[in-house]
């Protein structure tokens, strides 16, 4: 009879049964690989730490699952749709102002509601991620995103602004269950040599959604204010198309997302899983993060940078049309250029971090270059040549958007072994708070004194961010665990769903019987 998965796992990592249903504690990885390791059909052993012995103790088995790519792709895709829905109003704000008969501030709030919803909901959302697991959080994010998209389908009439606001609120709540997942997915599913690239790729989906949100709405919904029926039809087409894609991705989330792979992908993850989950306290984890001075500094600097990006994205239509009247389509293309350049920056930064592990140095350099990019963008807007705005917007986006995954990964390194979801959630909460404040302040300055005044306001804050980033102490705790330089008192974050816990109990029982 073919062996069960649990029996196969026991055979692959022989030795005494785990105590208390947990893997043995991680020691320093041995320099000599174990001979005769069996090949797996669906997992590949990592080059170090898999089943090795160190000082007479068994090192936990680590392996990479092929499913990790499906999980990453599905997450990036529904994150894309959520981000698209965030920016789809702002980039053609003048069109929606005329269609619904509302002010520009009303349309701006369709974007800012994403930021507003995140702040009060981040703590219950990260608690849910830490106590109920990755799969349930992913299903909530994808499901609410789908529901919000369908709610908007009933708002393609001039008197139904309330319906489009309701749908946008649902999408905003969905975002709370999305933005904190990139670093958790990377840590749970990907090995130490690919974790930063995986996080950057997960963030990439959100950025790509913003890019598509800049590009498609001006094309799908051109400014036809003199023909309300045609405008309503175009808006309806955009909403129904978004709903169909969101529904497909929700189904794929149900199919593809699992709580975690069969084996941890790294020694750092194995060390977390080795500690009893009941020792974990969500309140204590939050308190530990706020006592961590480097993290608090990163919290402020990440909020400044990302808040500035949110503000520029929300007000880009107003900024461009001030100097280039009637260029709604080009305003969208400039936004697309900004984000696509940022996507390239994100991937390159992720690859660079995986190769060098120079988290603070890279973060500081990218911050400085983002500041100079913002200054150049500000003082070239009024030259009268829109192609220059495309170039400066691309430079700004490359560094400003490329910074986003750097902040996530740097936070995980300096706060390990605290939950990745909690640290990422707090970073995003800071970004939303700064985003709201910056959008309101920059919008006021832009309407009263012009776009240059609003942009200079952001430049001043970004300069403050550079100073604070330079003060961050770089303590790469997770990296030290992976290379065997540190063996601290690791406490686990509960990431098992109830089903996973039942499977683990059965597996431990079978392992004990086998050992007897």
Coordinates of C-alpha atoms in Angstrom, one line a residue:
X1 CA 0.0 0.0 0.0
X2 CA 1.3 3.5 -0.9
X3 CA 2.5 5.5 2.2
X4 CA 0.5 8.5 3.3
X5 CA 1.8 12.0 3.1
X6 CA 2.6 11.9 6.8
X7 CA 4.4 8.6 6.5
X8 CA 6.4 9.9 3.5
X9 CA 7.4 13.0 5.5
X10 CA 8.6 10.8 8.4
X11 CA 10.6 8.7 6.0
X12 CA 12.2 11.6 4.4
X13 CA 13.4 13.1 7.7
X14 CA 14.3 10.1 9.9
X15 CA 15.1 10.5 13.6
X16 CA 13.4 10.6 16.9
X17 CA 9.7 11.8 17.0
X18 CA 9.2 15.6 17.5
X19 CA 8.5 16.6 21.0
X20 CA 5.1 18.2 21.7
X21 CA 4.1 17.9 18.1
X22 CA 6.7 20.4 16.9
X23 CA 9.8 20.1 14.7
X24 CA 13.1 19.9 16.5
X25 CA 14.8 23.2 17.2
X26 CA 17.0 24.7 14.6
X27 CA 20.7 24.5 15.1
X28 CA 23.5 25.8 13.0
X29 CA 23.5 24.3 9.6
X30 CA 26.1 21.7 8.9
X31 CA 28.6 22.3 6.2
X32 CA 28.3 18.7 5.0
X33 CA 25.1 17.8 3.1
X34 CA 23.3 14.5 4.0
X35 CA 24.0 11.8 1.5
X36 CA 21.2 9.8 -0.1
X37 CA 18.4 12.3 0.3
X38 CA 15.3 11.0 -1.6
X39 CA 14.0 13.1 -4.5
X40 CA 10.5 14.5 -4.3
X41 CA 8.0 14.9 -7.1
X42 CA 6.6 18.2 -6.0
X43 CA 9.2 19.7 -3.6
X44 CA 12.9 20.5 -4.0
X45 CA 15.2 20.4 -1.0
X46 CA 17.0 23.6 -0.2
X47 CA 20.8 23.4 -0.5
X48 CA 21.4 23.9 3.2
X49 CA 19.6 22.9 6.4
X50 CA 17.4 20.1 5.0
X51 CA 17.7 17.0 7.2
X52 CA 21.2 17.8 8.2
X53 CA 22.6 17.1 11.6
X54 CA 24.4 19.7 13.7
X55 CA 26.0 18.8 17.1
X56 CA 24.1 15.6 17.2
X57 CA 20.7 17.3 16.7
X58 CA 18.5 17.0 13.6
X59 CA 18.0 20.3 11.7
X60 CA 14.4 20.7 10.6
X61 CA 13.8 19.7 7.0
X62 CA 13.2 22.6 4.6
X63 CA 11.8 22.4 1.1
X64 CA 10.4 24.5 -1.7
X65 CA 6.9 23.7 -3.0
X66 CA 5.9 24.3 -6.6
X67 CA 2.6 25.6 -5.4
X68 CA 4.3 28.8 -4.2
X69 CA 4.2 30.2 -7.7
X70 CA 0.4 29.7 -8.1
X71 CA -0.2 31.3 -4.7
X72 CA 2.0 34.3 -5.7
X73 CA 0.3 34.7 -9.1
X74 CA -3.3 34.5 -7.8
X75 CA -2.5 36.9 -5.0
X76 CA -0.8 39.4 -7.3
X77 CA -3.8 39.2 -9.7
X78 CA -6.5 40.0 -7.2
X79 CA -4.3 42.6 -5.6
X80 CA -4.1 44.2 -9.1
X81 CA -7.9 44.4 -9.5
X82 CA -8.2 46.0 -6.1
X83 CA -5.6 48.6 -6.9
X84 CA -7.2 49.3 -10.3
X85 CA -10.5 50.0 -8.5
X86 CA -8.7 52.5 -6.2
X87 CA -7.5 54.8 -8.9
X88 CA -10.1 54.3 -11.6
X89 CA -12.1 57.3 -10.5
X90 CA -9.3 59.8 -9.8
X91 CA -7.6 59.6 -13.1
X92 CA -10.7 60.7 -14.9
X93 CA -12.0 62.8 -11.9
X94 CA -13.4 65.6 -14.2
X95 CA -15.5 63.0 -16.0
X96 CA -17.1 61.6 -12.9
X97 CA -17.6 65.1 -11.4
X98 CA -19.8 66.0 -14.4
X99 CA -21.5 62.6 -14.6
X100 CA -22.5 62.5 -10.9
X101 CA -22.8 66.3 -10.4
X102 CA -20.4 66.3 -7.5
X103 CA -17.3 68.4 -6.5
X104 CA -13.7 67.3 -7.0
X105 CA -13.4 66.7 -3.3
X106 CA -16.2 64.0 -3.5
X107 CA -14.3 62.3 -6.3
X108 CA -11.0 62.5 -4.3
X109 CA -12.8 60.8 -1.4
X110 CA -13.5 57.8 -3.6
X111 CA -9.7 57.3 -3.5
X112 CA -9.1 58.4 0.1
X113 CA -11.8 56.0 1.4
X114 CA -9.2 53.3 0.8
X115 CA -6.8 55.1 3.1
X116 CA -9.5 56.0 5.7
X117 CA -10.9 52.4 6.0
X118 CA -7.4 50.9 6.5
X119 CA -6.5 52.7 9.7
X120 CA -9.3 51.5 12.0
X121 CA -9.5 48.0 10.5
X122 CA -5.8 47.1 10.3
X123 CA -5.6 45.8 13.9
X124 CA -8.6 43.3 13.6
X125 CA -7.3 42.3 10.1
X126 CA -3.7 41.5 11.3
X127 CA -5.2 39.7 14.4
X128 CA -7.2 37.6 11.9
X129 CA -4.1 36.9 9.8
X130 CA -2.1 35.9 12.9
X131 CA -4.8 33.7 14.6
X132 CA -6.9 32.3 11.7
X133 CA -4.2 32.1 9.0
X134 CA -3.2 33.1 5.5
X135 CA -6.0 31.3 3.6
X136 CA -9.0 32.8 5.4
X137 CA -7.4 36.3 5.1
X138 CA -6.8 35.8 1.4
X139 CA -10.4 34.6 0.8
X140 CA -11.8 37.7 2.6
X141 CA -9.7 40.1 0.6
X142 CA -10.6 38.5 -2.8
X143 CA -14.2 38.0 -1.8
X144 CA -14.9 41.5 -0.7
X145 CA -13.0 42.9 -3.7
X146 CA -15.4 40.9 -5.9
X147 CA -18.5 42.0 -3.9
X148 CA -17.5 45.7 -4.2
X149 CA -16.9 45.4 -7.9
X150 CA -20.5 44.0 -8.4
X151 CA -22.0 46.7 -6.2
X152 CA -20.5 49.4 -8.5
X153 CA -22.4 47.9 -11.5
X154 CA -25.6 49.4 -10.2
X155 CA -24.1 52.9 -10.0
X156 CA -23.9 53.8 -13.7
X157 CA -26.6 56.4 -13.4
X158 CA -26.1 60.1 -12.6
X159 CA -28.1 60.0 -9.4
X160 CA -26.4 56.9 -7.9
X161 CA -23.2 58.3 -6.5
X162 CA -24.1 56.6 -3.2
X163 CA -24.0 53.2 -4.9
X164 CA -20.5 53.8 -6.3
X165 CA -19.4 55.0 -2.9
X166 CA -20.8 51.8 -1.3
X167 CA -19.0 49.6 -3.8
X168 CA -15.7 51.6 -3.2
X169 CA -16.1 51.2 0.6
X170 CA -16.3 47.4 0.2
X171 CA -13.2 47.4 -2.0
X172 CA -11.5 49.6 0.6
X173 CA -12.3 47.0 3.3
X174 CA -11.0 44.3 1.0
X175 CA -7.7 46.2 0.7
X176 CA -7.1 45.8 4.4
X177 CA -6.9 42.0 3.9
X178 CA -4.6 42.4 0.9
X179 CA -1.9 45.0 1.6
X180 CA -0.4 43.1 4.6
X181 CA 0.1 39.8 2.8
X182 CA 3.1 40.2 0.5
X183 CA 5.8 39.7 3.2
X184 CA 3.8 36.9 4.9
X185 CA 3.4 35.0 1.6
X186 CA 7.1 35.5 0.8
X187 CA 8.1 34.3 4.2
X188 CA 5.7 31.3 4.4
X189 CA 6.2 30.0 0.9
X190 CA 9.6 31.1 -0.4
X191 CA 13.2 30.3 0.5
X192 CA 15.9 32.7 1.8
X193 CA 17.4 33.3 -1.6
X194 CA 14.2 34.3 -3.2
X195 CA 12.1 35.8 -0.3
X196 CA 12.8 39.5 -1.2
X197 CA 12.1 38.9 -4.9
X198 CA 8.9 37.1 -4.0
X199 CA 7.8 40.0 -1.8
X200 CA 8.6 42.5 -4.6
X201 CA 6.6 40.4 -7.0
X202 CA 3.6 40.4 -4.7
X203 CA 3.8 44.2 -4.3
X204 CA 4.2 44.3 -8.1
X205 CA 0.6 43.1 -8.6
X206 CA -0.7 46.1 -6.6
X207 CA 1.5 48.5 -8.6
X208 CA 0.4 46.9 -11.9
X209 CA -3.2 47.5 -10.9
X210 CA -2.5 51.2 -10.4
X211 CA -0.8 51.3 -13.8
X212 CA -3.8 49.7 -15.5
X213 CA -6.0 52.1 -13.5
X214 CA -4.1 55.0 -15.0
X215 CA -4.3 53.5 -18.6
X216 CA -7.7 52.0 -19.1
X217 CA -10.3 54.4 -17.6
X218 CA -9.4 57.3 -19.9
X219 CA -9.7 54.9 -22.9
X220 CA -12.9 53.1 -21.8
X221 CA -14.6 56.2 -20.5
X222 CA -13.7 59.2 -22.7
X223 CA -15.0 62.6 -21.8
X224 CA -18.4 62.7 -23.5
X225 CA -20.3 65.0 -21.2
X226 CA -22.6 66.1 -24.0
X227 CA -24.0 62.5 -24.3
X228 CA -24.9 61.2 -20.9
X229 CA -26.4 57.9 -22.2
X230 CA -23.1 57.1 -24.0
X231 CA -21.1 58.0 -20.9
X232 CA -23.3 55.8 -18.7
X233 CA -22.9 52.9 -21.1
X234 CA -19.1 53.3 -21.0
X235 CA -19.0 53.5 -17.2
X236 CA -21.2 50.4 -17.0
X237 CA -18.9 48.5 -19.4
X238 CA -15.9 49.3 -17.2
X239 CA -17.7 48.2 -14.0
X240 CA -19.0 44.9 -15.4
X241 CA -15.7 44.0 -16.9
X242 CA -14.0 44.6 -13.6
X243 CA -16.6 42.5 -11.8
X244 CA -16.1 39.5 -14.2
X245 CA -12.3 39.5 -13.7
X246 CA -12.8 39.9 -9.9
X247 CA -15.2 36.9 -9.8
X248 CA -12.8 34.7 -11.7
X249 CA -9.9 35.5 -9.4
X250 CA -12.1 34.8 -6.3
X251 CA -12.7 31.3 -7.7
X252 CA -9.0 30.8 -8.3
X253 CA -8.2 32.0 -4.8
X254 CA -10.5 29.3 -3.4
X255 CA -8.7 26.7 -5.5
X256 CA -5.0 27.8 -5.3
X257 CA -4.5 29.2 -1.8
X258 CA -3.3 26.8 0.9
X259 CA -2.4 27.8 4.5
X260 CA 1.3 26.8 4.1
X261 CA 3.5 24.3 2.3
X262 CA 4.2 20.8 3.7
X263 CA 7.7 21.8 4.8
X264 CA 9.0 25.2 5.9
X265 CA 11.0 26.9 3.1
X266 CA 13.8 28.3 5.4
X267 CA 15.4 27.7 8.7
X268 CA 14.0 31.0 10.0
X269 CA 10.5 29.8 9.2
X270 CA 11.2 26.4 10.7
X271 CA 12.4 28.1 13.9
X272 CA 9.1 29.9 14.2
X273 CA 7.1 26.8 13.6
X274 CA 9.2 25.0 16.3
X275 CA 7.9 27.2 19.1
X276 CA 4.5 26.4 20.7
X277 CA 1.8 28.6 19.2
X278 CA 0.1 29.1 22.6
X279 CA 3.0 31.3 23.7
X280 CA 2.1 33.9 21.1
X281 CA 0.3 37.1 22.2
X282 CA -1.0 39.5 19.6
X283 CA -1.0 42.4 22.1
X284 CA 2.5 41.6 23.2
X285 CA 3.6 41.5 19.5
X286 CA 2.2 45.0 18.9
X287 CA 3.8 46.3 22.0
X288 CA 7.2 44.7 21.0
X289 CA 7.0 46.4 17.6
X290 CA 6.3 49.9 19.1
X291 CA 9.2 49.4 21.6
X292 CA 11.5 48.7 18.6
X293 CA 13.0 52.1 17.9
X294 CA 14.3 51.2 14.4
X295 CA 10.9 49.9 13.4
X296 CA 9.2 53.1 14.7
X297 CA 11.6 55.2 12.6
X298 CA 10.9 53.0 9.6
X299 CA 7.1 53.3 10.3
X300 CA 7.4 57.1 9.9
X301 CA 9.7 57.1 6.9
X302 CA 7.6 54.5 5.0
X303 CA 4.5 56.4 5.8
X304 CA 6.0 59.6 4.4
X305 CA 7.2 58.0 1.2
X306 CA 4.1 55.9 0.4
X307 CA 1.8 58.7 1.5
X308 CA 3.5 61.0 -1.0
X309 CA 3.0 58.4 -3.7
X310 CA -0.7 58.0 -2.8
X311 CA -1.2 61.8 -2.9
X312 CA 0.6 62.3 -6.3
X313 CA -1.4 59.4 -7.8
X314 CA -4.7 60.7 -6.5
X315 CA -4.1 64.3 -7.7
X316 CA -2.2 63.5 -10.9
X317 CA -5.2 64.3 -13.1
X318 CA -5.6 67.8 -11.5
X319 CA -1.8 68.4 -11.6
X320 CA -1.4 67.6 -15.3
X321 CA -4.6 69.3 -16.5
X322 CA -3.5 72.5 -14.8
X323 CA -0.6 72.8 -17.3
X324 CA -1.9 70.7 -20.2
X325 CA -5.7 71.3 -20.6
X326 CA -7.7 68.5 -22.3
X327 CA -4.9 65.9 -21.9
X328 CA -6.9 63.4 -19.8
X329 CA -5.5 60.5 -21.8
X330 CA -1.9 61.7 -21.5
X331 CA -2.4 62.2 -17.8
X332 CA -3.3 58.5 -17.5
X333 CA -0.3 57.6 -19.6
X334 CA 2.0 59.6 -17.4
X335 CA 0.5 57.7 -14.4
X336 CA 1.1 54.5 -16.3
X337 CA 4.7 55.5 -16.9
X338 CA 5.2 56.4 -13.3
X339 CA 3.9 53.0 -12.1
X340 CA 5.5 50.8 -14.7
X341 CA 8.9 52.4 -14.0
X342 CA 8.2 51.7 -10.3
X343 CA 7.5 48.0 -11.1
X344 CA 10.9 47.7 -12.7
X345 CA 12.4 49.4 -9.7
X346 CA 10.6 47.0 -7.3
X347 CA 11.9 43.9 -9.0
X348 CA 15.4 45.2 -9.3
X349 CA 15.4 46.2 -5.7
X350 CA 14.1 42.8 -4.6
X351 CA 16.8 41.0 -6.7
X352 CA 19.4 43.3 -5.2
X353 CA 18.3 42.6 -1.7
X354 CA 18.3 38.8 -2.2
X355 CA 21.9 39.1 -3.6
X356 CA 23.4 41.6 -1.1
X357 CA 21.2 41.8 2.0
X358 CA 22.1 45.5 2.2
X359 CA 18.7 46.6 3.5
X360 CA 19.5 49.9 5.1
X361 CA 22.0 51.1 2.5
X362 CA 19.6 50.3 -0.3
X363 CA 16.6 51.9 1.4
X364 CA 18.5 55.1 2.1
X365 CA 19.9 55.4 -1.4
X366 CA 16.4 54.8 -3.0
X367 CA 14.9 57.4 -0.6
X368 CA 17.5 60.0 -1.5
X369 CA 16.9 59.4 -5.3
X370 CA 13.2 59.5 -4.8
X371 CA 13.6 63.0 -3.2
X372 CA 15.6 64.2 -6.2
X373 CA 13.1 62.7 -8.6
X374 CA 10.3 64.6 -6.9
X375 CA 12.3 67.9 -7.0
X376 CA 13.0 67.4 -10.8
X377 CA 9.3 66.4 -11.5
X378 CA 8.1 69.5 -9.6
X379 CA 10.2 72.1 -11.4
X380 CA 9.8 70.7 -14.9
X381 CA 6.0 70.5 -14.9
X382 CA 5.5 74.0 -16.3
X383 CA 8.0 73.9 -19.1
X384 CA 5.2 73.3 -21.7
X385 CA 6.7 70.0 -23.1
X386 CA 4.6 67.1 -22.0
X387 CA 7.2 64.5 -23.1
X388 CA 9.5 65.9 -20.4
X389 CA 6.8 65.1 -17.8
X390 CA 6.7 61.5 -19.1
X391 CA 10.5 61.3 -18.5
X392 CA 10.5 62.9 -15.1
X393 CA 7.4 61.0 -14.0
X394 CA 9.2 57.7 -15.0
X395 CA 12.3 58.6 -13.0
X396 CA 10.1 59.6 -10.0
X397 CA 8.1 56.3 -10.2
X398 CA 11.2 54.1 -10.6
X399 CA 12.5 55.1 -7.2
X400 CA 9.3 56.1 -5.3
X401 CA 7.3 53.0 -6.2
X402 CA 10.5 50.8 -6.1
X403 CA 10.8 51.7 -2.4
X404 CA 7.6 49.9 -1.4
X405 CA 8.9 46.3 -1.2
X406 CA 12.1 47.6 0.4
X407 CA 10.1 48.9 3.4
X408 CA 8.3 45.6 3.8
X409 CA 11.4 43.4 3.8
X410 CA 13.5 45.8 5.9
X411 CA 10.7 45.7 8.5
X412 CA 10.6 41.9 8.6
X413 CA 14.3 41.8 9.1
X414 CA 14.5 44.2 12.0
X415 CA 11.4 42.9 13.8
X416 CA 11.9 39.1 13.4
X417 CA 10.4 36.9 14.9
X418 CA 7.3 39.1 15.2
X419 CA 4.5 38.5 12.6
X420 CA 5.2 39.7 9.1
X421 CA 1.5 40.5 8.7
X422 CA 1.5 42.8 11.8
X423 CA 4.6 44.7 10.8
X424 CA 3.4 45.1 7.2
X425 CA 0.0 46.1 8.5
X426 CA 1.4 48.9 10.6
X427 CA 3.5 50.1 7.8
X428 CA 0.5 50.3 5.5
X429 CA -1.6 52.0 8.3
X430 CA 1.1 54.7 8.5
X431 CA 1.0 55.0 4.7
X432 CA -2.8 55.5 4.7
X433 CA -2.6 58.1 7.5
X434 CA 0.1 60.1 5.7
X435 CA -1.7 59.5 2.4
X436 CA -4.9 61.1 3.7
X437 CA -3.1 64.1 5.3
X438 CA -0.9 64.6 2.3
X439 CA -3.8 64.4 -0.2
X440 CA -5.9 66.9 1.7
X441 CA -3.0 69.3 2.2
X442 CA -1.6 69.0 -1.4
X443 CA -5.0 69.2 -2.9
X444 CA -5.7 72.4 -0.9
X445 CA -2.3 73.9 -1.9
X446 CA -2.8 72.9 -5.6
X447 CA -6.2 74.4 -5.8
X448 CA -5.2 77.7 -4.2
X449 CA -1.5 78.2 -5.2
X450 CA -1.0 75.7 -8.0
X451 CA 0.6 72.2 -8.3
X452 CA 4.2 73.5 -7.7
X453 CA 3.3 74.5 -4.1
X454 CA 1.7 71.2 -3.4
X455 CA 4.7 69.3 -4.8
X456 CA 7.2 71.4 -2.8
X457 CA 5.2 70.5 0.3
X458 CA 5.8 66.8 -0.4
X459 CA 9.5 67.5 -1.1
X460 CA 10.0 69.0 2.4
X461 CA 8.5 65.9 4.0
X462 CA 10.5 63.5 1.9
X463 CA 13.7 65.3 3.0
X464 CA 12.6 64.7 6.6
X465 CA 12.2 61.0 5.7
X466 CA 15.8 60.9 4.5
X467 CA 17.1 62.1 7.8
X468 CA 15.0 59.6 9.8
X469 CA 16.0 56.7 7.5
X470 CA 19.7 57.5 8.2
X471 CA 19.0 57.0 11.9
X472 CA 17.6 53.5 11.6
X473 CA 19.9 50.8 13.1
X474 CA 20.2 47.8 10.8
X475 CA 19.8 44.6 12.7
X476 CA 19.1 41.8 10.3
X477 CA 17.6 39.2 12.6
X478 CA 16.0 36.9 10.1
X479 CA 19.0 36.8 7.9
X480 CA 21.2 35.9 10.9
X481 CA 18.9 33.0 11.7
X482 CA 19.1 31.7 8.1
X483 CA 22.9 31.8 8.0
X484 CA 23.2 30.3 11.5
X485 CA 24.7 33.3 13.3
X486 CA 21.9 33.6 15.9
X487 CA 19.9 31.3 18.0
X488 CA 17.5 33.4 20.0
X489 CA 14.3 32.7 22.0
X490 CA 11.9 32.4 19.0
X491 CA 8.2 32.5 19.6
X492 CA 5.8 31.3 17.0
X493 CA 3.0 33.1 15.2
X494 CA 0.0 30.8 15.0
X495 CA -0.5 30.3 11.2
X496 CA -2.3 27.0 11.3
X497 CA -6.0 26.8 10.4
X498 CA -8.1 24.4 12.4
X499 CA -7.8 21.8 9.6
X500 CA -4.1 22.1 9.5
X501 CA -3.9 21.6 13.3
X502 CA -5.9 18.3 12.9
X503 CA -3.6 17.1 10.2
X504 CA -0.6 18.0 12.3
X505 CA -2.0 16.0 15.2
X506 CA -2.6 13.0 13.0
X507 CA 0.9 13.3 11.6
X508 CA 2.5 13.5 15.0
X509 CA 0.5 10.4 16.1
X510 CA 1.7 8.4 13.1
X511 CA 5.3 9.5 13.7
X512 CA 5.1 8.4 17.3
X513 CA 3.7 5.0 16.3
X514 CA 6.4 4.6 13.7
X515 CA 9.1 5.4 16.2
X516 CA 7.7 2.8 18.7

